[in-house]
Amino acid sequence: MAVAAYASLVSLSDVLDNVQHPSRRHRLHLDNEQIGACSKKFSSCKTFLNFIPKE
């Protein structure tokens, strides 16, 4: 289960990275502070999951 949670967090982190750095043709108006806060939380969760023993 930890592996699935980790994979989900990696995927969400990639999505947030793409939202923060959109291509020129896809301009989105988002709150960068909220996105940054989410990125930090996802990173913390990924770090925590790295310490869980793999089954």
N, CA, C and O atoms as a MOPAC input file, in Angstrom:
PM7 MOZYME 1SCF
protein

 N      0.81700 1    -1.19400 1     0.00000 1
 C      0.00000 1     0.00000 1     0.00000 1
 C      0.86400 1     1.26300 1     0.00000 1
 O      0.50800 1     2.26200 1    -0.62500 1
 N      1.98900 1     1.21800 1     0.69400 1
 C      2.86900 1     2.38700 1     0.73900 1
 C      3.41800 1     2.70400 1    -0.64300 1
 O      3.61700 1     3.87000 1    -0.98200 1
 N      3.66300 1     1.67100 1    -1.44100 1
 C      4.18700 1     1.89200 1    -2.79100 1
 C      3.14900 1     2.61500 1    -3.64300 1
 O      3.49400 1     3.51500 1    -4.40800 1
 N      1.88700 1     2.23000 1    -3.51600 1
 C      0.81900 1     2.89100 1    -4.27000 1
 C      0.66000 1     4.33800 1    -3.81700 1
 O      0.45800 1     5.22900 1    -4.64200 1
 N      0.75000 1     4.57300 1    -2.51800 1
 C      0.64500 1     5.94100 1    -2.00000 1
 C      1.80400 1     6.78600 1    -2.50700 1
 O      1.61800 1     7.94000 1    -2.89100 1
 N      2.99900 1     6.20500 1    -2.50800 1
 C      4.17300 1     6.92700 1    -2.99900 1
 C      4.01000 1     7.26800 1    -4.47900 1
 O      4.29400 1     8.39100 1    -4.89400 1
 N      3.55400 1     6.30600 1    -5.26800 1
 C      3.35400 1     6.54500 1    -6.70200 1
 C      2.32300 1     7.64500 1    -6.93400 1
 O      2.48000 1     8.46900 1    -7.83500 1
 N      1.28100 1     7.65600 1    -6.12800 1
 C      0.26500 1     8.70600 1    -6.25000 1
 C      0.84500 1    10.07300 1    -5.92800 1
 O      0.54600 1    11.05300 1    -6.61100 1
 N      1.66800 1    10.14500 1    -4.89800 1
 C      2.28700 1    11.42300 1    -4.53300 1
 C      3.25400 1    11.90100 1    -5.60400 1
 O      3.32700 1    13.09800 1    -5.88100 1
 N      3.99400 1    10.98500 1    -6.20700 1
 C      4.89900 1    11.36400 1    -7.29200 1
 C      4.09300 1    11.91600 1    -8.46000 1
 O      4.46900 1    12.92200 1    -9.06200 1
 N      2.98600 1    11.25700 1    -8.77600 1
 C      2.13400 1    11.71900 1    -9.87000 1
 C      1.56600 1    13.10600 1    -9.57600 1
 O      1.58900 1    13.98400 1   -10.43900 1
 N      1.06000 1    13.30300 1    -8.36700 1
 C      0.51900 1    14.61500 1    -7.98900 1
 C      1.60400 1    15.68300 1    -8.00300 1
 O      1.34600 1    16.82200 1    -8.39400 1
 N      2.80000 1    15.33200 1    -7.58400 1
 C      3.91200 1    16.28900 1    -7.61600 1
 C      4.23000 1    16.69900 1    -9.04400 1
 O      4.50900 1    17.86800 1    -9.31100 1
 N      4.18700 1    15.74100 1    -9.96200 1
 C      4.41400 1    16.05300 1   -11.37700 1
 C      3.33400 1    16.98200 1   -11.91600 1
 O      3.62700 1    17.91100 1   -12.66900 1
 N      2.08500 1    16.73100 1   -11.52900 1
 C      0.98100 1    17.59000 1   -11.97000 1
 C      1.18700 1    19.00500 1   -11.44600 1
 O      1.03900 1    19.97100 1   -12.19500 1
 N      1.52900 1    19.13600 1   -10.16000 1
 C      1.75600 1    20.46800 1    -9.58900 1
 C      2.91700 1    21.16900 1   -10.27100 1
 O      2.86200 1    22.37800 1   -10.49800 1
 N      3.96400 1    20.43200 1   -10.60000 1
 C      5.10200 1    21.02000 1   -11.30000 1
 C      4.67000 1    21.53100 1   -12.67100 1
 O      5.07500 1    22.61600 1   -13.08800 1
 N      3.85300 1    20.75200 1   -13.36900 1
 C      3.35600 1    21.18600 1   -14.67900 1
 C      2.43800 1    22.39800 1   -14.56400 1
 O      2.41800 1    23.25100 1   -15.45200 1
 N      1.67700 1    22.47700 1   -13.47100 1
 C      0.79000 1    23.62400 1   -13.26100 1
 C      1.61600 1    24.87000 1   -12.95300 1
 O      1.29100 1    25.96300 1   -13.41800 1
 N      2.68000 1    24.70700 1   -12.17300 1
 C      3.52200 1    25.85100 1   -11.82900 1
 C      4.31700 1    26.35600 1   -13.01900 1
 O      4.62300 1    27.54600 1   -13.09600 1
 N      4.65500 1    25.47800 1   -13.94300 1
 C      5.48000 1    25.84200 1   -15.09100 1
 C      4.77600 1    25.43600 1   -16.38400 1
 O      5.24800 1    24.55100 1   -17.09900 1
 N      3.64200 1    26.08500 1   -16.68400 1
 C      2.88400 1    25.69900 1   -17.88000 1
 C      3.60300 1    26.12400 1   -19.15900 1
 O      4.43400 1    27.03200 1   -19.15900 1
 N      3.26200 1    25.45100 1   -20.22700 1
 C      3.79500 1    25.87300 1   -21.52300 1
 C      3.15500 1    27.20800 1   -21.88600 1
 O      2.14400 1    27.59900 1   -21.30200 1
 N      3.73400 1    27.88700 1   -22.82600 1
 C      3.24300 1    29.22600 1   -23.18800 1
 C      1.81000 1    29.20000 1   -23.71200 1
 O      1.09100 1    30.19000 1   -23.58200 1
 N      1.39400 1    28.09900 1   -24.29200 1
 C      0.04700 1    28.05900 1   -24.87600 1
 C     -1.03500 1    27.72400 1   -23.86000 1
 O     -2.22100 1    27.86800 1   -24.15800 1
 N     -0.65100 1    27.28000 1   -22.66300 1
 C     -1.63100 1    26.93000 1   -21.63400 1
 C     -1.42900 1    27.81500 1   -20.41100 1
 O     -0.79700 1    27.39700 1   -19.44100 1
 N     -1.94500 1    28.99500 1   -20.44700 1
 C     -1.80400 1    29.91700 1   -19.31600 1
 C     -2.93800 1    29.67400 1   -18.31600 1
 O     -4.11500 1    29.73400 1   -18.67100 1
 N     -2.57000 1    29.40400 1   -17.08100 1
 C     -3.54200 1    29.22000 1   -16.01400 1
 C     -3.29200 1    30.28100 1   -14.95100 1
 O     -2.14900 1    30.66300 1   -14.69900 1
 N     -4.34800 1    30.74500 1   -14.34000 1
 C     -4.22600 1    31.71500 1   -13.25800 1
 C     -4.50100 1    30.97900 1   -11.94600 1
 O     -5.64800 1    30.67300 1   -11.61800 1
 N     -3.43200 1    30.70300 1   -11.20700 1
 C     -3.53500 1    29.93700 1    -9.97600 1
 C     -2.79900 1    30.64300 1    -8.85200 1
 O     -1.95300 1    31.50500 1    -9.08900 1
 N     -3.12900 1    30.27200 1    -7.63800 1
 C     -2.46000 1    30.81600 1    -6.46100 1
 C     -1.16200 1    30.04500 1    -6.24200 1
 O     -1.17900 1    28.91500 1    -5.75300 1
 N     -0.04600 1    30.65500 1    -6.60300 1
 C      1.25000 1    29.98400 1    -6.49900 1
 C      1.61800 1    29.63200 1    -5.06200 1
 O      2.33600 1    28.65900 1    -4.83300 1
 N      1.14100 1    30.40300 1    -4.09400 1
 C      1.43400 1    30.08700 1    -2.69400 1
 C      0.76000 1    28.78600 1    -2.28300 1
 O      1.35700 1    27.97200 1    -1.57900 1
 N     -0.48500 1    28.58400 1    -2.72200 1
 C     -1.18400 1    27.34100 1    -2.40400 1
 C     -0.52100 1    26.15300 1    -3.09200 1
 O     -0.39000 1    25.08400 1    -2.49600 1
 N     -0.11000 1    26.33200 1    -4.32100 1
 C      0.55400 1    25.25100 1    -5.04700 1
 C      1.87700 1    24.91100 1    -4.37300 1
 O      2.21900 1    23.73700 1    -4.23100 1
 N      2.61700 1    25.92600 1    -3.96200 1
 C      3.87400 1    25.69300 1    -3.25500 1
 C      3.65900 1    24.95600 1    -1.94000 1
 O      4.43100 1    24.06300 1    -1.59100 1
 N      2.61500 1    25.32600 1    -1.21700 1
 C      2.30700 1    24.65200 1     0.04600 1
 C      1.95300 1    23.18900 1    -0.19600 1
 O      2.38200 1    22.31500 1     0.55800 1
 N      1.18200 1    22.91800 1    -1.23200 1
 C      0.83800 1    21.53000 1    -1.57300 1
 C      2.08400 1    20.74900 1    -1.96000 1
 O      2.23900 1    19.59400 1    -1.56600 1
 N      2.95800 1    21.35800 1    -2.71500 1
 C      4.19600 1    20.68600 1    -3.12500 1
 C      5.02900 1    20.29300 1    -1.90900 1
 O      5.58100 1    19.19400 1    -1.86000 1
 N      5.12000 1    21.19300 1    -0.92800 1
 C      5.88300 1    20.89200 1     0.28400 1
 C      5.24700 1    19.74400 1     1.06100 1
 O      5.95200 1    18.88000 1     1.58300 1
 N      3.91800 1    19.73300 1     1.14000 1
 C      3.22800 1    18.65000 1     1.84500 1
 C      3.44100 1    17.32000 1     1.13600 1
 O      3.69500 1    16.30500 1     1.78500 1
 N      3.34000 1    17.31600 1    -0.18900 1
 C      3.56300 1    16.07800 1    -0.93900 1
 C      4.98900 1    15.59300 1    -0.74700 1
 O      5.22600 1    14.39500 1    -0.59400 1
 N      5.93000 1    16.51100 1    -0.75500 1
 C      7.33300 1    16.14100 1    -0.56300 1
 C      7.54800 1    15.52400 1     0.82000 1
 O      8.26600 1    14.53300 1     0.95800 1
 N      6.92900 1    16.10800 1     1.83100 1
 C      7.03500 1    15.56100 1     3.18700 1
 C      6.43500 1    14.16700 1     3.26200 1
 O      6.99800 1    13.27700 1     3.89900 1
 N      5.30200 1    13.97900 1     2.61900 1
 C      4.66400 1    12.65300 1     2.60500 1
 C      5.53300 1    11.62900 1     1.88500 1
 O      5.65300 1    10.48900 1     2.33600 1
 N      6.14000 1    12.02700 1     0.76900 1
 C      7.01800 1    11.10400 1     0.04400 1
 C      8.21800 1    10.72200 1     0.90300 1
 O      8.62600 1     9.56100 1     0.91800 1
 N      8.78200 1    11.68500 1     1.61500 1
 C      9.91200 1    11.40200 1     2.49700 1
 C      9.49800 1    10.41700 1     3.58200 1
 O     10.22700 1     9.46900 1     3.87300 1
 N      8.33800 1    10.63600 1     4.17600 1
 C      7.82400 1     9.72900 1     5.20400 1
 C      7.64100 1     8.32500 1     4.63800 1
 O      8.04000 1     7.34700 1     5.27000 1
 N      7.04800 1     8.21800 1     3.46500 1
 C      6.79500 1     6.90500 1     2.86900 1
 C      8.08500 1     6.17400 1     2.51100 1
 O      8.10200 1     4.94400 1     2.46300 1
 N      9.15200 1     6.90300 1     2.26200 1
 C     10.43400 1     6.25700 1     1.97200 1
 C     10.97100 1     5.49600 1     3.18200 1
 O     11.77500 1     4.57800 1     3.02200 1
 N     10.54300 1     5.86100 1     4.38300 1
 C     11.02800 1     5.20000 1     5.59100 1
 C     10.17800 1     4.00000 1     5.99900 1
 O     10.55300 1     3.26400 1     6.91200 1
 N      9.04900 1     3.79300 1     5.34100 1
 C      8.20600 1     2.63300 1     5.63300 1
 C      8.82300 1     1.41000 1     4.96200 1
 O      9.15800 1     1.45800 1     3.77900 1
 N      8.97800 1     0.31100 1     5.71000 1
 C      9.55700 1    -0.89700 1     5.10500 1
 C      8.71500 1    -1.38900 1     3.92800 1
 O      7.48700 1    -1.43400 1     3.99600 1
 N      9.39500 1    -1.75000 1     2.86500 1
 C      8.71600 1    -2.26700 1     1.67400 1
 C      8.30300 1    -3.71100 1     1.93200 1
 O      9.04000 1    -4.46900 1     2.56300 1
 N      7.14100 1    -4.08300 1     1.45100 1
 C      6.64000 1    -5.45400 1     1.64900 1
 C      7.15200 1    -6.37900 1     0.58900 1
 O      6.83200 1    -7.56800 1     0.60000 1

